[in-house]
Amino acid sequence: MSLTSRLRVILRSKSDRALTRLEDPREALDDSYEQQVKMLQQVRQGLAEVATAKKRIELQGQEMGGRYQRLGDQAQEALNQDREDLARTALERRSLLEGQVAAIRDQYLALAQQQAQLQDNERRLAERVAAFRTEKETIKATYAASEARVKANEAAAGIGSQVGAVGADLDRARDRVAQMQARAAATDELLSSGALNDATAAPDADLERQLSAGATKADVDRQLQSMKNARAADRSPGPHPGSRGGTDAWLGIGEGTTTP
């Protein structure tokens, strides 16, 4: 397989994995769940803000109610002291305060209604998010189990998406092994014929090797001829005059011409 073909196979495999990730329903379900959770958080944040504003108006109304009561008591005390002018002033302020209380009471009731609506929306949305989460996890578990079955079946049948790449790897491995075997056989022949010289050997080492082989052959030929001559003369060959006997006989090996 050429380099271009290998790159094509690799890119196709990577693109297939990328498409598989894009089409994976589990990721889509997780994204949808995260969006719903964000919506629920926004609703809860809005509910907290409305409740805070409602509480602030409630505290302001309670403060106005206390002042309203004090102004009524002051008007009554002024009349008891025959101070009609002070009683009139207290009542006038009390009348103005009634208008202010009426205004914030309307705001308070509107915020209370809005809070009730937000609480109802938060409850229903929280229930929907919880139900969606349960359904999501069920679908993801079913998909994972099905995916595992598909991979196991494809592996058993040998039809997975990686089979083509595996077959190509096997073909490349076989080609490399065949090339290496052919190269080893060729280098063996070159070494045996002397055509491939050892770059680390000493100069003219090949000549020394051939001369040594020729000397060994000549010595063998001489020994063989000596054995033939001894047999022709009908005498048994004896030990070489220069050979040693006993346990140190090996010391005489190679001293002169060796006769078996």
Short mmCIF file of C-alpha atoms in Angstrom, two decimals:
data_model
loop_
_atom_site.label_atom_id
_atom_site.label_comp_id
_atom_site.label_asym_id
_atom_site.label_seq_id
_atom_site.Cartn_x
_atom_site.Cartn_y
_atom_site.Cartn_z
CA MET A 1 0.00 0.00 0.00
CA SER A 2 1.40 3.41 -0.98
CA LEU A 3 1.83 6.31 1.41
CA THR A 4 -1.07 8.15 -0.21
CA SER A 5 -3.35 5.17 0.29
CA ARG A 6 -2.30 4.84 3.93
CA LEU A 7 -2.99 8.54 4.53
CA ARG A 8 -6.39 8.16 2.86
CA VAL A 9 -7.26 5.24 5.14
CA ILE A 10 -6.13 7.15 8.25
CA LEU A 11 -8.06 10.30 7.32
CA ARG A 12 -11.18 8.27 6.50
CA SER A 13 -10.95 6.51 9.84
CA LYS A 14 -10.59 9.80 11.72
CA SER A 15 -13.47 11.40 9.81
CA ASP A 16 -15.68 8.38 10.58
CA ARG A 17 -14.89 8.70 14.29
CA ALA A 18 -15.64 12.45 14.18
CA LEU A 19 -19.00 11.84 12.46
CA THR A 20 -19.80 9.14 14.99
CA ARG A 21 -19.18 11.60 17.83
CA LEU A 22 -21.36 14.22 16.13
CA GLU A 23 -24.18 11.72 15.65
CA ASP A 24 -23.90 10.31 19.15
CA PRO A 25 -27.35 10.87 20.75
CA ARG A 26 -25.82 10.80 24.21
CA GLU A 27 -23.98 14.07 23.63
CA ALA A 28 -27.14 15.68 22.22
CA LEU A 29 -29.11 14.56 25.28
CA ASP A 30 -26.44 15.91 27.63
CA ASP A 31 -26.46 19.27 25.82
CA SER A 32 -30.25 19.48 26.02
CA TYR A 33 -30.18 18.61 29.70
CA GLU A 34 -27.58 21.30 30.38
CA GLN A 35 -29.75 23.89 28.60
CA GLN A 36 -32.77 22.93 30.72
CA VAL A 37 -30.70 23.11 33.89
CA LYS A 38 -29.57 26.62 32.90
CA MET A 39 -33.20 27.64 32.33
CA LEU A 40 -34.14 26.27 35.74
CA GLN A 41 -31.30 28.20 37.33
CA GLN A 42 -32.45 31.40 35.62
CA VAL A 43 -36.01 30.87 36.86
CA ARG A 44 -34.75 30.31 40.39
CA GLN A 45 -32.56 33.39 40.19
CA GLY A 46 -35.53 35.46 39.04
CA LEU A 47 -37.64 34.00 41.83
CA ALA A 48 -35.01 34.97 44.38
CA GLU A 49 -34.86 38.53 43.01
CA VAL A 50 -38.67 38.90 43.12
CA ALA A 51 -38.79 37.50 46.66
CA THR A 52 -36.07 39.95 47.72
CA ALA A 53 -37.92 42.94 46.23
CA LYS A 54 -41.18 41.78 47.82
CA LYS A 55 -39.49 41.47 51.21
CA ARG A 56 -38.00 44.94 50.88
CA ILE A 57 -41.44 46.47 50.18
CA GLU A 58 -42.92 44.45 53.01
CA LEU A 59 -40.39 45.89 55.46
CA GLN A 60 -41.05 49.38 54.11
CA GLY A 61 -44.80 48.87 54.54
CA GLN A 62 -44.33 47.68 58.10
CA GLU A 63 -42.29 50.80 58.85
CA MET A 64 -45.02 52.98 57.33
CA GLY A 65 -47.66 51.12 59.32
CA GLY A 66 -45.81 51.87 62.54
CA ARG A 67 -45.56 55.55 61.62
CA TYR A 68 -49.24 55.60 60.69
CA GLN A 69 -50.10 54.30 64.14
CA ARG A 70 -47.84 56.84 65.87
CA LEU A 71 -49.38 59.74 63.95
CA GLY A 72 -52.86 58.63 65.06
CA ASP A 73 -51.69 58.45 68.68
CA GLN A 74 -50.06 61.89 68.40
CA ALA A 75 -53.26 63.42 66.99
CA GLN A 76 -55.24 61.99 69.89
CA GLU A 77 -52.70 63.28 72.43
CA ALA A 78 -52.76 66.76 70.86
CA LEU A 79 -56.56 66.91 71.22
CA ASN A 80 -56.23 65.80 74.82
CA GLN A 81 -53.92 68.76 75.36
CA ASP A 82 -56.26 71.12 73.50
CA ARG A 83 -53.69 71.50 70.68
CA GLU A 84 -55.97 71.25 67.72
CA ASP A 85 -53.30 72.63 65.40
CA LEU A 86 -50.91 69.78 66.24
CA ALA A 87 -53.71 67.27 65.90
CA ARG A 88 -54.53 68.66 62.44
CA THR A 89 -50.84 68.43 61.37
CA ALA A 90 -50.59 64.80 62.55
CA LEU A 91 -53.78 63.89 60.72
CA GLU A 92 -52.60 65.61 57.52
CA ARG A 93 -49.36 63.65 57.58
CA ARG A 94 -51.31 60.50 58.30
CA SER A 95 -53.50 61.16 55.27
CA LEU A 96 -50.44 61.56 53.02
CA LEU A 97 -48.98 58.38 54.45
CA GLU A 98 -52.16 56.50 53.55
CA GLY A 99 -51.57 57.30 49.85
CA GLN A 100 -47.97 56.10 50.05
CA VAL A 101 -49.00 52.89 51.79
CA ALA A 102 -51.65 52.28 49.13
CA ALA A 103 -49.00 52.65 46.37
CA ILE A 104 -46.49 50.22 47.90
CA ARG A 105 -49.36 47.87 48.78
CA ASP A 106 -50.16 47.58 45.08
CA GLN A 107 -46.49 46.87 44.32
CA TYR A 108 -46.37 44.30 47.09
CA LEU A 109 -49.47 42.49 45.80
CA ALA A 110 -48.09 42.50 42.23
CA LEU A 111 -44.77 41.06 43.40
CA ALA A 112 -46.59 38.47 45.51
CA GLN A 113 -48.56 37.39 42.43
CA GLN A 114 -45.39 37.29 40.32
CA GLN A 115 -43.62 35.28 42.98
CA ALA A 116 -46.45 32.76 43.07
CA GLN A 117 -46.30 32.38 39.30
CA LEU A 118 -42.51 31.95 39.34
CA GLN A 119 -42.77 29.38 42.10
CA ASP A 120 -45.29 27.42 40.07
CA ASN A 121 -43.10 27.66 36.96
CA GLU A 122 -40.03 26.62 38.94
CA ARG A 123 -41.84 23.61 40.35
CA ARG A 124 -43.09 22.43 36.96
CA LEU A 125 -39.74 23.06 35.27
CA ALA A 126 -37.87 21.23 38.03
CA GLU A 127 -40.19 18.25 37.62
CA ARG A 128 -39.69 18.30 33.86
CA VAL A 129 -35.90 18.51 34.22
CA ALA A 130 -35.88 15.62 36.69
CA ALA A 131 -38.04 13.50 34.36
CA PHE A 132 -35.85 14.39 31.39
CA ARG A 133 -32.73 13.44 33.35
CA THR A 134 -34.19 10.02 34.17
CA GLU A 135 -35.20 9.45 30.54
CA LYS A 136 -31.79 10.70 29.35
CA GLU A 137 -29.86 8.29 31.54
CA THR A 138 -32.11 5.42 30.43
CA ILE A 139 -31.54 6.20 26.76
CA LYS A 140 -27.79 6.59 27.28
CA ALA A 141 -27.56 3.26 29.07
CA THR A 142 -29.58 1.55 26.32
CA TYR A 143 -27.43 3.13 23.61
CA ALA A 144 -24.19 2.15 25.38
CA ALA A 145 -25.38 -1.44 25.73
CA SER A 146 -26.42 -1.58 22.07
CA GLU A 147 -23.12 -0.04 20.99
CA ALA A 148 -21.21 -2.63 23.00
CA ARG A 149 -23.23 -5.42 21.39
CA VAL A 150 -22.56 -4.04 17.92
CA LYS A 151 -18.81 -3.80 18.55
CA ALA A 152 -18.71 -7.30 19.99
CA ASN A 153 -20.70 -8.73 17.07
CA GLU A 154 -18.59 -6.90 14.51
CA ALA A 155 -15.40 -8.09 16.18
CA ALA A 156 -16.69 -11.65 16.19
CA ALA A 157 -17.76 -11.43 12.54
CA GLY A 158 -14.73 -9.44 11.42
CA ILE A 159 -16.75 -6.62 9.84
CA GLY A 160 -15.78 -3.71 12.02
CA SER A 161 -14.69 -0.35 10.64
CA GLN A 162 -11.08 -1.14 11.58
CA VAL A 163 -10.93 -4.41 9.64
CA GLY A 164 -9.73 -2.67 6.48
CA ALA A 165 -6.94 -0.92 8.33
CA VAL A 166 -5.98 -4.14 10.11
CA GLY A 167 -5.83 -6.01 6.79
CA ALA A 168 -3.65 -3.27 5.32
CA ASP A 169 -1.31 -3.49 8.31
CA LEU A 170 -1.04 -7.25 7.85
CA ASP A 171 -0.23 -6.82 4.16
CA ARG A 172 2.46 -4.26 4.93
CA ALA A 173 3.93 -6.53 7.61
CA ARG A 174 4.05 -9.47 5.18
CA ASP A 175 5.75 -7.32 2.54
CA ARG A 176 8.36 -6.13 5.02
CA VAL A 177 9.07 -9.68 6.20
CA ALA A 178 9.46 -10.91 2.60
CA GLN A 179 11.78 -8.00 1.77
CA MET A 180 13.89 -8.65 4.87
CA GLN A 181 14.14 -12.37 4.10
CA ALA A 182 15.21 -11.65 0.52
CA ARG A 183 17.79 -9.14 1.72
CA ALA A 184 19.18 -11.60 4.27
CA ALA A 185 19.53 -14.30 1.57
CA ALA A 186 21.20 -11.86 -0.81
CA THR A 187 23.71 -10.68 1.79
CA ASP A 188 24.51 -14.30 2.67
CA GLU A 189 25.36 -15.00 -0.97
CA LEU A 190 27.45 -11.83 -1.25
CA LEU A 191 29.38 -12.64 1.90
CA SER A 192 30.07 -16.22 0.85
CA SER A 193 31.23 -15.11 -2.61
CA GLY A 194 33.42 -12.35 -1.23
CA ALA A 195 31.62 -9.68 -3.23
CA LEU A 196 30.49 -7.98 -0.01
CA ASN A 197 33.58 -6.89 1.92
CA ASP A 198 33.63 -6.14 5.61
CA ALA A 199 34.28 -2.42 5.98
CA THR A 200 35.74 -2.96 9.47
CA ALA A 201 38.21 -5.67 8.39
CA ALA A 202 41.94 -4.96 7.98
CA PRO A 203 43.25 -4.15 4.48
CA ASP A 204 43.80 -7.27 2.29
CA ALA A 205 42.06 -9.45 4.88
CA ASP A 206 40.28 -11.27 2.07
CA LEU A 207 43.63 -12.30 0.56
CA GLU A 208 44.85 -13.55 3.92
CA ARG A 209 41.69 -15.57 4.34
CA GLN A 210 42.06 -17.18 0.89
CA LEU A 211 45.77 -17.95 1.41
CA SER A 212 45.01 -19.53 4.79
CA ALA A 213 42.32 -21.67 3.23
CA GLY A 214 44.76 -22.76 0.49
CA ALA A 215 47.46 -23.68 3.04
CA THR A 216 44.98 -25.73 5.03
CA LYS A 217 43.92 -27.59 1.89
CA ALA A 218 47.56 -28.31 0.96
CA ASP A 219 48.27 -29.66 4.45
CA VAL A 220 45.22 -31.92 4.27
CA ASP A 221 46.33 -33.17 0.87
CA ARG A 222 49.81 -33.99 2.24
CA GLN A 223 48.37 -35.91 5.18
CA LEU A 224 46.02 -37.83 2.92
CA GLN A 225 48.89 -38.74 0.56
CA SER A 226 51.02 -39.87 3.53
CA MET A 227 48.22 -42.20 4.67
CA LYS A 228 47.96 -43.63 1.16
CA ASN A 229 51.72 -44.22 1.00
CA ALA A 230 51.72 -45.95 4.40
CA ARG A 231 48.90 -48.24 3.38
CA ALA A 232 50.68 -49.07 0.11
CA ALA A 233 53.85 -50.00 2.02
CA ASP A 234 51.70 -52.23 4.29
CA ARG A 235 52.77 -50.59 7.49
CA SER A 236 50.82 -48.93 10.19
CA PRO A 237 51.43 -45.28 10.71
CA GLY A 238 53.18 -44.55 13.94
CA PRO A 239 53.34 -41.45 15.96
CA HIS A 240 55.09 -38.51 14.53
CA PRO A 241 58.71 -38.33 15.61
CA GLY A 242 58.14 -35.01 17.15
CA SER A 243 54.83 -35.90 18.81
CA ARG A 244 54.41 -36.14 22.54
CA GLY A 245 52.82 -38.94 24.53
CA GLY A 246 50.75 -39.03 27.68
CA THR A 247 48.57 -36.34 29.03
CA ASP A 248 50.58 -33.60 27.35
CA ALA A 249 50.24 -35.11 23.88
CA TRP A 250 48.09 -32.19 22.86
CA LEU A 251 51.13 -29.95 23.12
CA GLY A 252 52.55 -31.57 20.03
CA ILE A 253 49.56 -30.82 17.86
CA GLY A 254 50.59 -28.65 14.95
CA GLU A 255 54.36 -29.14 15.40
CA GLY A 256 55.54 -29.90 11.91
CA THR A 257 53.59 -32.15 9.60
CA THR A 258 50.97 -34.10 11.53
CA THR A 259 50.47 -37.70 10.55
CA PRO A 260 47.37 -39.47 11.85
#
